[in-house]
C-alpha positions in Angstrom: 3.0 42.7 66.7 0.5 45.0 64.7 -3.2 45.5 66.0 -5.5 45.2 62.9 -7.5 46.6 61.4 -5.5 49.8 60.4 -7.5 52.7 59.4 -5.2 54.4 56.7 -8.3 57.2 56.2 -12.0 57.3 56.5 -12.2 55.3 53.1 -9.6 52.7 53.7 -9.0 50.0 56.3 -6.4 47.2 56.2 -7.5 44.0 57.8 -4.5 41.8 57.0 -0.9 42.4 55.4 -0.7 38.7 54.4 2.4 36.9 53.9 5.5 37.3 51.7 5.7 34.7 48.9 9.3 35.3 48.0 10.2 31.9 46.2 7.6 33.1 43.4 9.1 36.0 41.5 5.8 37.0 40.4 4.7 38.0 43.9 7.3 41.0 43.8 8.7 43.4 41.4 11.2 46.2 41.5 8.4 48.5 42.6 6.2 46.4 44.9 5.4 43.3 46.9 2.3 41.6 46.7 1.5 39.6 50.0 -0.3 36.5 49.7 -3.5 37.1 51.8 -3.3 40.9 51.9 -6.9 42.4 52.5 -8.2 45.8 52.7 -11.8 47.4 52.3 -12.2 50.5 50.5 -15.4 52.8 50.5 -15.7 54.0 46.8 -18.7 55.2 44.6 -21.4 52.6 43.9 -21.3 50.4 40.6 -25.2 50.4 40.6 -26.6 53.6 42.3 -25.3 57.1 41.4 -24.4 59.1 44.2 -24.2 56.3 46.7 -21.2 54.7 48.2 -20.3 50.9 48.7 -17.4 48.9 50.3 -15.0 46.9 48.2 -13.1 44.2 49.8 -9.6 44.0 48.1 -7.6 40.9 48.5 -4.3 39.4 46.9 -5.1 35.6 46.3 -2.9 32.7 45.2 -2.6 32.5 41.3 0.0 30.1 41.2 3.3 31.7 39.5 1.8 35.2 39.9 -0.7 36.8 42.4 -4.5 37.4 41.6 -6.1 40.4 42.8 -9.7 40.1 43.8 -12.0 42.9 44.6 -15.7 42.3 45.8 -18.3 44.9 45.9 -20.6 44.7 49.1 -23.5 45.2 46.5 -22.8 42.2 44.3 -20.8 39.6 46.6 -21.5 36.9 44.2 -19.5 38.3 41.4 -16.0 39.3 42.4 -13.7 40.9 40.0 -10.4 38.8 39.6 -7.5 40.0 37.5 -3.7 39.8 37.2 -3.3 43.4 38.6 -5.0 45.6 41.2 -5.3 48.3 38.4 -7.3 46.1 36.1 -9.8 45.3 38.7 -10.3 49.1 39.6 -10.6 49.9 35.7 -13.5 47.7 35.6 -15.0 49.2 38.7 -14.5 52.8 37.4 -15.9 51.8 34.1 -19.0 50.6 35.7 -19.4 53.6 37.7 -18.7 55.7 34.5 -21.5 53.8 32.8 -24.3 54.9 35.3 -23.1 58.4 35.4 -24.7 61.0 33.1 -21.6 62.7 32.5 -19.2 60.2 30.9 -15.3 60.4 31.2 -13.7 59.8 27.9 -10.9 57.8 29.7 -11.0 56.2 32.9 -7.6 56.0 34.9 -7.0 54.8 38.6 -4.2 53.5 40.4 -5.0 49.9 41.7 -2.1 49.7 44.1 -3.3 52.9 45.8 -7.0 51.7 45.9 -5.9 48.4 47.6 -3.7 50.6 50.0 -0.4 49.0 48.7 1.1 52.5 47.8 0.6 54.1 51.4 3.7 54.8 52.6 3.0 53.3 56.4 1.7 50.1 54.6 4.9 49.8 52.1 7.1 50.4 55.4 5.1 47.6 57.2 5.5 45.3 54.2 9.2 45.8 53.9 9.5 44.9 57.6 7.6 41.6 57.3 9.5 38.2 57.7 11.1 37.2 54.2 10.5 40.7 52.7 14.6 40.9 52.3 14.4 37.8 50.1 12.5 39.5 47.3 15.4 39.8 45.0 13.8 42.2 42.5 12.3 44.4 44.8 14.1 47.8 45.6 13.5 48.9 49.4 11.9 52.4 49.8 13.2 54.7 52.5 10.2 56.8 53.7 9.3 58.0 57.0 6.5 56.2 58.7 3.6 58.4 58.8 1.5 56.4 61.4 -2.1 56.7 60.5 -3.2 55.3 63.8 -1.0 52.5 63.7 -0.9 50.5 67.0 1.7 48.1 68.0 1.7 45.5 70.8 
């Protein structure tokens, strides 16, 4: 058993790995498994106040045949961002940050899975070890060393 929360780094904490939804093919691909109920909190730049930080709760929720990705800012809990990909959520956040920044970026790029914590090697390994992960027929298992960012097992 894993003790939560799992602190990946000072700006990312995972609160739940969720559960593997293997019967619906949209919940995994060759590269990723998207566990239903996955939840993390990422500290990132504020969407309202230049130079300040906010907490963003990242969740994978039931979207029927495919998962939905929800990101809720601690500054605007009444207006969560819900999209069909983690990257789509985080591009909206980064565009809002870009809007308040006096020095605008021409192009905003970001990895949604990285922001959620889904691409962290420890989290990948833990998800791969979850019940029913082996039933995700499209997913190609990654063989990575477990780094153990203060992971505690009981």
